[in-house]
Amino acid sequence: MKPRPPAALELATLADHSLADEASFRRLGFFDLDLSGQSADGVEFAQCRFKGSDLSGVQLDGASVADCLFERTNLANLRAEKSSMIRVRLSTLRMTGVHWINGAVRDVTVSECRLDLSSFRFTDFTSVVFDGCNLTRADFQNADLTGVRFTDCDLTGAQFSQATMVGTRFANCVLAGVGGVTSMTGAIIAPQDLAALSYTLAEALGIQIEAGGD
């Protein structure tokens, strides 16, 4: 399901819309605002739009993000635990080092985002697409990635140990050096992606690949 943006937005301001515990932000446009380093528990964002803003280093616990759009916004090192993201679109964001732990992500599209060194441990994904993203060394340990689609993504060194991956699709992705490859039971991989993954799988199973002789 796609985000349901409102017909009109009120512009958010630092004076009136800084993060606070149990705050509810609805139908607001966070444009070119610096919210970096702020923290809040139980905050709610509904039908909001973020563009050109800085949320780097923000700390959230029990947050709810629904029907929101994020564009060209800095989320580097944002940390959220037990938080949900529903019907959200994220595009051209800096998300290096994001930690979205033990949360829920549903009906979300992530496109052209930098997500290197991010962590989504113990998070449940439903109807989620990663398209054209840098996910090098991303951590999906113990995540439920059932049905997630990765397209044109760089997943070099990503970690999938103990993840649930039934129906997870990979197409035109870089899968060199991924960890937890034996957890990929039920995943669907495009033929052109299989060669690099086969070496990683062989190493994980202790299989030696011998060069052919004459």
mmCIF file with all atom_site columns, C-alpha atoms in Angstrom:
data_model
loop_
_atom_site.group_PDB
_atom_site.id
_atom_site.type_symbol
_atom_site.label_atom_id
_atom_site.label_alt_id
_atom_site.label_comp_id
_atom_site.label_asym_id
_atom_site.label_entity_id
_atom_site.label_seq_id
_atom_site.pdbx_PDB_ins_code
_atom_site.Cartn_x
_atom_site.Cartn_y
_atom_site.Cartn_z
_atom_site.occupancy
_atom_site.B_iso_or_equiv
_atom_site.pdbx_formal_charge
_atom_site.auth_seq_id
_atom_site.auth_comp_id
_atom_site.auth_asym_id
_atom_site.auth_atom_id
_atom_site.pdbx_PDB_model_num
ATOM 1   C CA . MET A 1 1   ? 0.000  0.000   0.000   1.00 0.00 ? 1   MET A CA 1
ATOM 2   C CA . LYS A 1 2   ? 1.237  3.484   -0.858  1.00 0.00 ? 2   LYS A CA 1
ATOM 3   C CA . PRO A 1 3   ? 1.519  6.397   1.614   1.00 0.00 ? 3   PRO A CA 1
ATOM 4   C CA . ARG A 1 4   ? -1.608 8.494   2.045   1.00 0.00 ? 4   ARG A CA 1
ATOM 5   C CA . PRO A 1 5   ? -0.326 12.077  2.084   1.00 0.00 ? 5   PRO A CA 1
ATOM 6   C CA . PRO A 1 6   ? -2.708 14.860  3.119   1.00 0.00 ? 6   PRO A CA 1
ATOM 7   C CA . ALA A 1 7   ? -4.151 17.374  0.692   1.00 0.00 ? 7   ALA A CA 1
ATOM 8   C CA . ALA A 1 8   ? -2.312 20.195  2.489   1.00 0.00 ? 8   ALA A CA 1
ATOM 9   C CA . LEU A 1 9   ? 0.575  20.541  4.939   1.00 0.00 ? 9   LEU A CA 1
ATOM 10  C CA . GLU A 1 10  ? 1.359  22.990  7.711   1.00 0.00 ? 10  GLU A CA 1
ATOM 11  C CA . LEU A 1 11  ? 5.011  24.017  7.836   1.00 0.00 ? 11  LEU A CA 1
ATOM 12  C CA . ALA A 1 12  ? 6.820  22.754  10.932  1.00 0.00 ? 12  ALA A CA 1
ATOM 13  C CA . THR A 1 13  ? 9.099  25.092  12.881  1.00 0.00 ? 13  THR A CA 1
ATOM 14  C CA . LEU A 1 14  ? 11.846 24.437  15.405  1.00 0.00 ? 14  LEU A CA 1
ATOM 15  C CA . ALA A 1 15  ? 10.063 26.603  17.959  1.00 0.00 ? 15  ALA A CA 1
ATOM 16  C CA . ASP A 1 16  ? 6.837  24.610  17.859  1.00 0.00 ? 16  ASP A CA 1
ATOM 17  C CA . HIS A 1 17  ? 7.795  21.154  16.602  1.00 0.00 ? 17  HIS A CA 1
ATOM 18  C CA . SER A 1 18  ? 10.975 19.974  18.304  1.00 0.00 ? 18  SER A CA 1
ATOM 19  C CA . LEU A 1 19  ? 10.857 16.342  19.402  1.00 0.00 ? 19  LEU A CA 1
ATOM 20  C CA . ALA A 1 20  ? 9.296  15.582  22.771  1.00 0.00 ? 20  ALA A CA 1
ATOM 21  C CA . ASP A 1 21  ? 8.038  12.476  24.572  1.00 0.00 ? 21  ASP A CA 1
ATOM 22  C CA . GLU A 1 22  ? 4.555  11.359  23.464  1.00 0.00 ? 22  GLU A CA 1
ATOM 23  C CA . ALA A 1 23  ? 4.359  14.194  20.929  1.00 0.00 ? 23  ALA A CA 1
ATOM 24  C CA . SER A 1 24  ? 2.053  13.748  17.925  1.00 0.00 ? 24  SER A CA 1
ATOM 25  C CA . PHE A 1 25  ? 2.993  15.402  14.633  1.00 0.00 ? 25  PHE A CA 1
ATOM 26  C CA . ARG A 1 26  ? 0.309  15.283  11.940  1.00 0.00 ? 26  ARG A CA 1
ATOM 27  C CA . ARG A 1 27  ? 0.133  16.755  8.451   1.00 0.00 ? 27  ARG A CA 1
ATOM 28  C CA . LEU A 1 28  ? 3.353  18.717  8.883   1.00 0.00 ? 28  LEU A CA 1
ATOM 29  C CA . GLY A 1 29  ? 6.083  19.603  6.416   1.00 0.00 ? 29  GLY A CA 1
ATOM 30  C CA . PHE A 1 30  ? 9.554  19.348  7.946   1.00 0.00 ? 30  PHE A CA 1
ATOM 31  C CA . PHE A 1 31  ? 11.487 21.311  5.327   1.00 0.00 ? 31  PHE A CA 1
ATOM 32  C CA . ASP A 1 32  ? 15.161 22.247  5.848   1.00 0.00 ? 32  ASP A CA 1
ATOM 33  C CA . LEU A 1 33  ? 14.962 21.871  9.631   1.00 0.00 ? 33  LEU A CA 1
ATOM 34  C CA . ASP A 1 34  ? 17.786 20.773  11.926  1.00 0.00 ? 34  ASP A CA 1
ATOM 35  C CA . LEU A 1 35  ? 16.453 18.212  14.419  1.00 0.00 ? 35  LEU A CA 1
ATOM 36  C CA . SER A 1 36  ? 19.789 16.433  14.797  1.00 0.00 ? 36  SER A CA 1
ATOM 37  C CA . GLY A 1 37  ? 20.650 14.850  18.128  1.00 0.00 ? 37  GLY A CA 1
ATOM 38  C CA . GLN A 1 38  ? 17.166 15.151  19.592  1.00 0.00 ? 38  GLN A CA 1
ATOM 39  C CA . SER A 1 39  ? 15.469 12.252  21.388  1.00 0.00 ? 39  SER A CA 1
ATOM 40  C CA . ALA A 1 40  ? 11.910 11.262  22.268  1.00 0.00 ? 40  ALA A CA 1
ATOM 41  C CA . ASP A 1 41  ? 9.878  8.288   23.483  1.00 0.00 ? 41  ASP A CA 1
ATOM 42  C CA . GLY A 1 42  ? 6.517  7.391   22.003  1.00 0.00 ? 42  GLY A CA 1
ATOM 43  C CA . VAL A 1 43  ? 6.561  10.104  19.338  1.00 0.00 ? 43  VAL A CA 1
ATOM 44  C CA . GLU A 1 44  ? 4.112  9.820   16.411  1.00 0.00 ? 44  GLU A CA 1
ATOM 45  C CA . PHE A 1 45  ? 4.502  11.118  12.844  1.00 0.00 ? 45  PHE A CA 1
ATOM 46  C CA . ALA A 1 46  ? 1.424  10.810  10.623  1.00 0.00 ? 46  ALA A CA 1
ATOM 47  C CA . GLN A 1 47  ? 1.025  12.139  7.072   1.00 0.00 ? 47  GLN A CA 1
ATOM 48  C CA . CYS A 1 48  ? 4.198  14.225  7.357   1.00 0.00 ? 48  CYS A CA 1
ATOM 49  C CA . ARG A 1 49  ? 6.755  15.119  4.713   1.00 0.00 ? 49  ARG A CA 1
ATOM 50  C CA . PHE A 1 50  ? 10.478 15.520  5.352   1.00 0.00 ? 50  PHE A CA 1
ATOM 51  C CA . LYS A 1 51  ? 12.644 17.273  2.771   1.00 0.00 ? 51  LYS A CA 1
ATOM 52  C CA . GLY A 1 52  ? 16.142 18.653  3.170   1.00 0.00 ? 52  GLY A CA 1
ATOM 53  C CA . SER A 1 53  ? 16.064 18.215  6.949   1.00 0.00 ? 53  SER A CA 1
ATOM 54  C CA . ASP A 1 54  ? 18.684 16.841  9.343   1.00 0.00 ? 54  ASP A CA 1
ATOM 55  C CA . LEU A 1 55  ? 17.617 14.051  11.714  1.00 0.00 ? 55  LEU A CA 1
ATOM 56  C CA . SER A 1 56  ? 21.101 12.623  12.181  1.00 0.00 ? 56  SER A CA 1
ATOM 57  C CA . GLY A 1 57  ? 21.750 11.139  15.605  1.00 0.00 ? 57  GLY A CA 1
ATOM 58  C CA . VAL A 1 58  ? 18.084 11.287  16.600  1.00 0.00 ? 58  VAL A CA 1
ATOM 59  C CA . GLN A 1 59  ? 17.079 8.678   19.224  1.00 0.00 ? 59  GLN A CA 1
ATOM 60  C CA . LEU A 1 60  ? 13.548 7.277   19.264  1.00 0.00 ? 60  LEU A CA 1
ATOM 61  C CA . ASP A 1 61  ? 11.894 4.601   21.380  1.00 0.00 ? 61  ASP A CA 1
ATOM 62  C CA . GLY A 1 62  ? 8.423  3.306   20.583  1.00 0.00 ? 62  GLY A CA 1
ATOM 63  C CA . ALA A 1 63  ? 7.970  5.713   17.667  1.00 0.00 ? 63  ALA A CA 1
ATOM 64  C CA . SER A 1 64  ? 5.245  5.431   15.033  1.00 0.00 ? 64  SER A CA 1
ATOM 65  C CA . VAL A 1 65  ? 5.794  6.708   11.476  1.00 0.00 ? 65  VAL A CA 1
ATOM 66  C CA . ALA A 1 66  ? 2.837  6.340   9.103   1.00 0.00 ? 66  ALA A CA 1
ATOM 67  C CA . ASP A 1 67  ? 1.918  7.719   5.678   1.00 0.00 ? 67  ASP A CA 1
ATOM 68  C CA . CYS A 1 68  ? 5.080  9.836   5.537   1.00 0.00 ? 68  CYS A CA 1
ATOM 69  C CA . LEU A 1 69  ? 7.431  10.856  2.720   1.00 0.00 ? 69  LEU A CA 1
ATOM 70  C CA . PHE A 1 70  ? 11.186 11.367  3.221   1.00 0.00 ? 70  PHE A CA 1
ATOM 71  C CA . GLU A 1 71  ? 13.279 13.045  0.507   1.00 0.00 ? 71  GLU A CA 1
ATOM 72  C CA . ARG A 1 72  ? 16.896 14.219  0.520   1.00 0.00 ? 72  ARG A CA 1
ATOM 73  C CA . THR A 1 73  ? 16.999 14.085  4.318   1.00 0.00 ? 73  THR A CA 1
ATOM 74  C CA . ASN A 1 74  ? 19.872 13.096  6.610   1.00 0.00 ? 74  ASN A CA 1
ATOM 75  C CA . LEU A 1 75  ? 19.018 10.181  8.904   1.00 0.00 ? 75  LEU A CA 1
ATOM 76  C CA . ALA A 1 76  ? 22.603 9.088   9.540   1.00 0.00 ? 76  ALA A CA 1
ATOM 77  C CA . ASN A 1 77  ? 23.061 7.323   12.885  1.00 0.00 ? 77  ASN A CA 1
ATOM 78  C CA . LEU A 1 78  ? 19.388 7.625   13.788  1.00 0.00 ? 78  LEU A CA 1
ATOM 79  C CA . ARG A 1 79  ? 18.578 5.009   16.435  1.00 0.00 ? 79  ARG A CA 1
ATOM 80  C CA . ALA A 1 80  ? 15.066 3.655   16.943  1.00 0.00 ? 80  ALA A CA 1
ATOM 81  C CA . GLU A 1 81  ? 13.949 0.710   19.051  1.00 0.00 ? 81  GLU A CA 1
ATOM 82  C CA . LYS A 1 82  ? 10.539 -0.976  19.124  1.00 0.00 ? 82  LYS A CA 1
ATOM 83  C CA . SER A 1 83  ? 9.286  1.470   16.504  1.00 0.00 ? 83  SER A CA 1
ATOM 84  C CA . SER A 1 84  ? 7.032  1.041   13.474  1.00 0.00 ? 84  SER A CA 1
ATOM 85  C CA . MET A 1 85  ? 7.120  2.421   9.936   1.00 0.00 ? 85  MET A CA 1
ATOM 86  C CA . ILE A 1 86  ? 3.964  1.895   7.866   1.00 0.00 ? 86  ILE A CA 1
ATOM 87  C CA . ARG A 1 87  ? 3.152  3.144   4.345   1.00 0.00 ? 87  ARG A CA 1
ATOM 88  C CA . VAL A 1 88  ? 6.314  5.227   4.027   1.00 0.00 ? 88  VAL A CA 1
ATOM 89  C CA . ARG A 1 89  ? 8.480  6.199   1.053   1.00 0.00 ? 89  ARG A CA 1
ATOM 90  C CA . LEU A 1 90  ? 12.166 7.018   1.569   1.00 0.00 ? 90  LEU A CA 1
ATOM 91  C CA . SER A 1 91  ? 14.184 8.356   -1.361  1.00 0.00 ? 91  SER A CA 1
ATOM 92  C CA . THR A 1 92  ? 17.725 9.721   -1.801  1.00 0.00 ? 92  THR A CA 1
ATOM 93  C CA . LEU A 1 93  ? 18.453 9.726   1.917   1.00 0.00 ? 93  LEU A CA 1
ATOM 94  C CA . ARG A 1 94  ? 21.674 9.432   3.856   1.00 0.00 ? 94  ARG A CA 1
ATOM 95  C CA . MET A 1 95  ? 20.987 6.609   6.323   1.00 0.00 ? 95  MET A CA 1
ATOM 96  C CA . THR A 1 96  ? 24.518 5.459   7.148   1.00 0.00 ? 96  THR A CA 1
ATOM 97  C CA . GLY A 1 97  ? 24.574 3.768   10.547  1.00 0.00 ? 97  GLY A CA 1
ATOM 98  C CA . VAL A 1 98  ? 20.800 3.810   11.067  1.00 0.00 ? 98  VAL A CA 1
ATOM 99  C CA . HIS A 1 99  ? 19.704 1.390   13.809  1.00 0.00 ? 99  HIS A CA 1
ATOM 100 C CA . TRP A 1 100 ? 16.059 0.275   13.526  1.00 0.00 ? 100 TRP A CA 1
ATOM 101 C CA . ILE A 1 101 ? 16.042 -2.502  16.102  1.00 0.00 ? 101 ILE A CA 1
ATOM 102 C CA . ASN A 1 102 ? 13.228 -4.865  17.119  1.00 0.00 ? 102 ASN A CA 1
ATOM 103 C CA . GLY A 1 103 ? 10.737 -2.883  15.078  1.00 0.00 ? 103 GLY A CA 1
ATOM 104 C CA . ALA A 1 104 ? 8.227  -3.245  12.255  1.00 0.00 ? 104 ALA A CA 1
ATOM 105 C CA . VAL A 1 105 ? 8.459  -1.990  8.661   1.00 0.00 ? 105 VAL A CA 1
ATOM 106 C CA . ARG A 1 106 ? 5.415  -2.468  6.426   1.00 0.00 ? 106 ARG A CA 1
ATOM 107 C CA . ASP A 1 107 ? 4.438  -1.202  2.968   1.00 0.00 ? 107 ASP A CA 1
ATOM 108 C CA . VAL A 1 108 ? 7.677  0.770   2.653   1.00 0.00 ? 108 VAL A CA 1
ATOM 109 C CA . THR A 1 109 ? 9.746  1.665   -0.427  1.00 0.00 ? 109 THR A CA 1
ATOM 110 C CA . VAL A 1 110 ? 13.409 2.612   0.046   1.00 0.00 ? 110 VAL A CA 1
ATOM 111 C CA . SER A 1 111 ? 15.049 3.949   -3.118  1.00 0.00 ? 111 SER A CA 1
ATOM 112 C CA . GLU A 1 112 ? 18.484 5.373   -3.912  1.00 0.00 ? 112 GLU A CA 1
ATOM 113 C CA . CYS A 1 113 ? 19.421 5.563   -0.219  1.00 0.00 ? 113 CYS A CA 1
ATOM 114 C CA . ARG A 1 114 ? 22.785 5.142   1.464   1.00 0.00 ? 114 ARG A CA 1
ATOM 115 C CA . LEU A 1 115 ? 22.285 2.508   4.174   1.00 0.00 ? 115 LEU A CA 1
ATOM 116 C CA . ASP A 1 116 ? 25.822 1.261   4.729   1.00 0.00 ? 116 ASP A CA 1
ATOM 117 C CA . LEU A 1 117 ? 26.546 0.024   8.263   1.00 0.00 ? 117 LEU A CA 1
ATOM 118 C CA . SER A 1 118 ? 22.832 0.114   9.091   1.00 0.00 ? 118 SER A CA 1
ATOM 119 C CA . SER A 1 119 ? 21.206 -2.415  11.433  1.00 0.00 ? 119 SER A CA 1
ATOM 120 C CA . PHE A 1 120 ? 17.711 -3.900  11.360  1.00 0.00 ? 120 PHE A CA 1
ATOM 121 C CA . ARG A 1 121 ? 18.177 -6.699  13.870  1.00 0.00 ? 121 ARG A CA 1
ATOM 122 C CA . PHE A 1 122 ? 14.999 -8.457  15.028  1.00 0.00 ? 122 PHE A CA 1
ATOM 123 C CA . THR A 1 123 ? 12.825 -6.261  12.781  1.00 0.00 ? 123 THR A CA 1
ATOM 124 C CA . ASP A 1 124 ? 9.806  -7.632  10.894  1.00 0.00 ? 124 ASP A CA 1
ATOM 125 C CA . PHE A 1 125 ? 9.475  -6.540  7.254   1.00 0.00 ? 125 PHE A CA 1
ATOM 126 C CA . THR A 1 126 ? 6.229  -6.838  5.269   1.00 0.00 ? 126 THR A CA 1
ATOM 127 C CA . SER A 1 127 ? 5.800  -5.683  1.649   1.00 0.00 ? 127 SER A CA 1
ATOM 128 C CA . VAL A 1 128 ? 9.107  -3.781  1.589   1.00 0.00 ? 128 VAL A CA 1
ATOM 129 C CA . VAL A 1 129 ? 11.262 -2.880  -1.436  1.00 0.00 ? 129 VAL A CA 1
ATOM 130 C CA . PHE A 1 130 ? 14.904 -1.742  -1.444  1.00 0.00 ? 130 PHE A CA 1
ATOM 131 C CA . ASP A 1 131 ? 15.774 -0.293  -4.850  1.00 0.00 ? 131 ASP A CA 1
ATOM 132 C CA . GLY A 1 132 ? 19.183 1.052   -5.859  1.00 0.00 ? 132 GLY A CA 1
ATOM 133 C CA . CYS A 1 133 ? 20.464 1.237   -2.276  1.00 0.00 ? 133 CYS A CA 1
ATOM 134 C CA . ASN A 1 134 ? 23.950 0.989   -0.787  1.00 0.00 ? 134 ASN A CA 1
ATOM 135 C CA . LEU A 1 135 ? 23.541 -1.663  1.925   1.00 0.00 ? 135 LEU A CA 1
ATOM 136 C CA . THR A 1 136 ? 27.185 -2.598  2.382   1.00 0.00 ? 136 THR A CA 1
ATOM 137 C CA . ARG A 1 137 ? 27.731 -4.271  5.749   1.00 0.00 ? 137 ARG A CA 1
ATOM 138 C CA . ALA A 1 138 ? 24.076 -3.828  6.692   1.00 0.00 ? 138 ALA A CA 1
ATOM 139 C CA . ASP A 1 139 ? 22.935 -6.093  9.541   1.00 0.00 ? 139 ASP A CA 1
ATOM 140 C CA . PHE A 1 140 ? 19.691 -8.074  9.180   1.00 0.00 ? 140 PHE A CA 1
ATOM 141 C CA . GLN A 1 141 ? 20.391 -10.630 11.898  1.00 0.00 ? 141 GLN A CA 1
ATOM 142 C CA . ASN A 1 142 ? 17.234 -12.312 13.197  1.00 0.00 ? 142 ASN A CA 1
ATOM 143 C CA . ALA A 1 143 ? 15.070 -10.108 10.967  1.00 0.00 ? 143 ALA A CA 1
ATOM 144 C CA . ASP A 1 144 ? 11.976 -11.422 9.197   1.00 0.00 ? 144 ASP A CA 1
ATOM 145 C CA . LEU A 1 145 ? 12.576 -10.548 5.546   1.00 0.00 ? 145 LEU A CA 1
ATOM 146 C CA . THR A 1 146 ? 9.756  -12.653 4.129   1.00 0.00 ? 146 THR A CA 1
ATOM 147 C CA . GLY A 1 147 ? 8.839  -11.348 0.686   1.00 0.00 ? 147 GLY A CA 1
ATOM 148 C CA . VAL A 1 148 ? 11.235 -8.374  0.763   1.00 0.00 ? 148 VAL A CA 1
ATOM 149 C CA . ARG A 1 149 ? 12.647 -7.324  -2.634  1.00 0.00 ? 149 ARG A CA 1
ATOM 150 C CA . PHE A 1 150 ? 16.222 -6.092  -3.135  1.00 0.00 ? 150 PHE A CA 1
ATOM 151 C CA . THR A 1 151 ? 16.797 -4.666  -6.623  1.00 0.00 ? 151 THR A CA 1
ATOM 152 C CA . ASP A 1 152 ? 20.055 -3.109  -7.888  1.00 0.00 ? 152 ASP A CA 1
ATOM 153 C CA . CYS A 1 153 ? 21.450 -2.998  -4.343  1.00 0.00 ? 153 CYS A CA 1
ATOM 154 C CA . ASP A 1 154 ? 25.014 -3.338  -3.085  1.00 0.00 ? 154 ASP A CA 1
ATOM 155 C CA . LEU A 1 155 ? 24.879 -5.831  -0.208  1.00 0.00 ? 155 LEU A CA 1
ATOM 156 C CA . THR A 1 156 ? 28.618 -6.469  0.059   1.00 0.00 ? 156 THR A CA 1
ATOM 157 C CA . GLY A 1 157 ? 29.370 -7.874  3.498   1.00 0.00 ? 157 GLY A CA 1
ATOM 158 C CA . ALA A 1 158 ? 25.732 -7.696  4.665   1.00 0.00 ? 158 ALA A CA 1
ATOM 159 C CA . GLN A 1 159 ? 24.776 -10.004 7.530   1.00 0.00 ? 159 GLN A CA 1
ATOM 160 C CA . PHE A 1 160 ? 21.733 -12.316 7.378   1.00 0.00 ? 160 PHE A CA 1
ATOM 161 C CA . SER A 1 161 ? 22.423 -14.742 10.233  1.00 0.00 ? 161 SER A CA 1
ATOM 162 C CA . GLN A 1 162 ? 19.249 -16.303 11.653  1.00 0.00 ? 162 GLN A CA 1
ATOM 163 C CA . ALA A 1 163 ? 17.069 -14.205 9.334   1.00 0.00 ? 163 ALA A CA 1
ATOM 164 C CA . THR A 1 164 ? 13.806 -15.539 7.899   1.00 0.00 ? 164 THR A CA 1
ATOM 165 C CA . MET A 1 165 ? 14.030 -15.188 4.121   1.00 0.00 ? 165 MET A CA 1
ATOM 166 C CA . VAL A 1 166 ? 11.211 -17.169 2.527   1.00 0.00 ? 166 VAL A CA 1
ATOM 167 C CA . GLY A 1 167 ? 10.354 -15.451 -0.734  1.00 0.00 ? 167 GLY A CA 1
ATOM 168 C CA . THR A 1 168 ? 13.017 -12.749 -0.295  1.00 0.00 ? 168 THR A CA 1
ATOM 169 C CA . ARG A 1 169 ? 14.047 -11.669 -3.810  1.00 0.00 ? 169 ARG A CA 1
ATOM 170 C CA . PHE A 1 170 ? 17.433 -10.451 -5.033  1.00 0.00 ? 170 PHE A CA 1
ATOM 171 C CA . ALA A 1 171 ? 17.826 -9.047  -8.560  1.00 0.00 ? 171 ALA A CA 1
ATOM 172 C CA . ASN A 1 172 ? 20.953 -7.376  -9.973  1.00 0.00 ? 172 ASN A CA 1
ATOM 173 C CA . CYS A 1 173 ? 22.487 -7.154  -6.514  1.00 0.00 ? 173 CYS A CA 1
ATOM 174 C CA . VAL A 1 174 ? 26.081 -7.381  -5.286  1.00 0.00 ? 174 VAL A CA 1
ATOM 175 C CA . LEU A 1 175 ? 26.176 -10.238 -2.773  1.00 0.00 ? 175 LEU A CA 1
ATOM 176 C CA . ALA A 1 176 ? 29.916 -10.655 -2.275  1.00 0.00 ? 176 ALA A CA 1
ATOM 177 C CA . GLY A 1 177 ? 30.958 -11.642 1.216   1.00 0.00 ? 177 GLY A CA 1
ATOM 178 C CA . VAL A 1 178 ? 27.482 -11.745 2.755   1.00 0.00 ? 178 VAL A CA 1
ATOM 179 C CA . GLY A 1 179 ? 27.250 -13.402 6.156   1.00 0.00 ? 179 GLY A CA 1
ATOM 180 C CA . GLY A 1 180 ? 24.680 -15.923 7.287   1.00 0.00 ? 180 GLY A CA 1
ATOM 181 C CA . VAL A 1 181 ? 24.257 -17.240 3.759   1.00 0.00 ? 181 VAL A CA 1
ATOM 182 C CA . THR A 1 182 ? 22.961 -20.550 5.125   1.00 0.00 ? 182 THR A CA 1
ATOM 183 C CA . SER A 1 183 ? 19.911 -18.639 6.437   1.00 0.00 ? 183 SER A CA 1
ATOM 184 C CA . MET A 1 184 ? 18.810 -17.881 2.880   1.00 0.00 ? 184 MET A CA 1
ATOM 185 C CA . THR A 1 185 ? 16.572 -20.945 2.647   1.00 0.00 ? 185 THR A CA 1
ATOM 186 C CA . GLY A 1 186 ? 13.579 -20.026 0.518   1.00 0.00 ? 186 GLY A CA 1
ATOM 187 C CA . ALA A 1 187 ? 15.156 -16.889 -0.992  1.00 0.00 ? 187 ALA A CA 1
ATOM 188 C CA . ILE A 1 188 ? 14.839 -16.190 -4.728  1.00 0.00 ? 188 ILE A CA 1
ATOM 189 C CA . ILE A 1 189 ? 18.007 -15.063 -6.496  1.00 0.00 ? 189 ILE A CA 1
ATOM 190 C CA . ALA A 1 190 ? 18.445 -13.882 -10.080 1.00 0.00 ? 190 ALA A CA 1
ATOM 191 C CA . PRO A 1 191 ? 20.861 -16.078 -12.108 1.00 0.00 ? 191 PRO A CA 1
ATOM 192 C CA . GLN A 1 192 ? 23.354 -13.255 -12.619 1.00 0.00 ? 192 GLN A CA 1
ATOM 193 C CA . ASP A 1 193 ? 23.659 -12.817 -8.832  1.00 0.00 ? 193 ASP A CA 1
ATOM 194 C CA . LEU A 1 194 ? 24.258 -16.469 -8.072  1.00 0.00 ? 194 LEU A CA 1
ATOM 195 C CA . ALA A 1 195 ? 27.917 -16.776 -9.094  1.00 0.00 ? 195 ALA A CA 1
ATOM 196 C CA . ALA A 1 196 ? 29.345 -14.539 -6.362  1.00 0.00 ? 196 ALA A CA 1
ATOM 197 C CA . LEU A 1 197 ? 26.980 -15.998 -3.780  1.00 0.00 ? 197 LEU A CA 1
ATOM 198 C CA . SER A 1 198 ? 28.013 -19.570 -4.627  1.00 0.00 ? 198 SER A CA 1
ATOM 199 C CA . TYR A 1 199 ? 31.592 -18.924 -3.460  1.00 0.00 ? 199 TYR A CA 1
ATOM 200 C CA . THR A 1 200 ? 30.333 -17.473 -0.179  1.00 0.00 ? 200 THR A CA 1
ATOM 201 C CA . LEU A 1 201 ? 28.032 -20.452 0.312   1.00 0.00 ? 201 LEU A CA 1
ATOM 202 C CA . ALA A 1 202 ? 30.832 -22.901 -0.438  1.00 0.00 ? 202 ALA A CA 1
ATOM 203 C CA . GLU A 1 203 ? 33.061 -21.223 2.133   1.00 0.00 ? 203 GLU A CA 1
ATOM 204 C CA . ALA A 1 204 ? 30.282 -21.295 4.756   1.00 0.00 ? 204 ALA A CA 1
ATOM 205 C CA . LEU A 1 205 ? 29.833 -25.039 4.186   1.00 0.00 ? 205 LEU A CA 1
ATOM 206 C CA . GLY A 1 206 ? 33.551 -25.757 4.193   1.00 0.00 ? 206 GLY A CA 1
ATOM 207 C CA . ILE A 1 207 ? 33.592 -26.746 0.532   1.00 0.00 ? 207 ILE A CA 1
ATOM 208 C CA . GLN A 1 208 ? 36.885 -26.258 -1.277  1.00 0.00 ? 208 GLN A CA 1
ATOM 209 C CA . ILE A 1 209 ? 36.680 -25.076 -4.858  1.00 0.00 ? 209 ILE A CA 1
ATOM 210 C CA . GLU A 1 210 ? 39.501 -26.572 -6.913  1.00 0.00 ? 210 GLU A CA 1
ATOM 211 C CA . ALA A 1 211 ? 40.694 -25.041 -10.153 1.00 0.00 ? 211 ALA A CA 1
ATOM 212 C CA . GLY A 1 212 ? 40.171 -27.317 -13.118 1.00 0.00 ? 212 GLY A CA 1
ATOM 213 C CA . GLY A 1 213 ? 43.179 -29.183 -14.434 1.00 0.00 ? 213 GLY A CA 1
ATOM 214 C CA . ASP A 1 214 ? 44.179 -30.158 -17.927 1.00 0.00 ? 214 ASP A CA 1
#
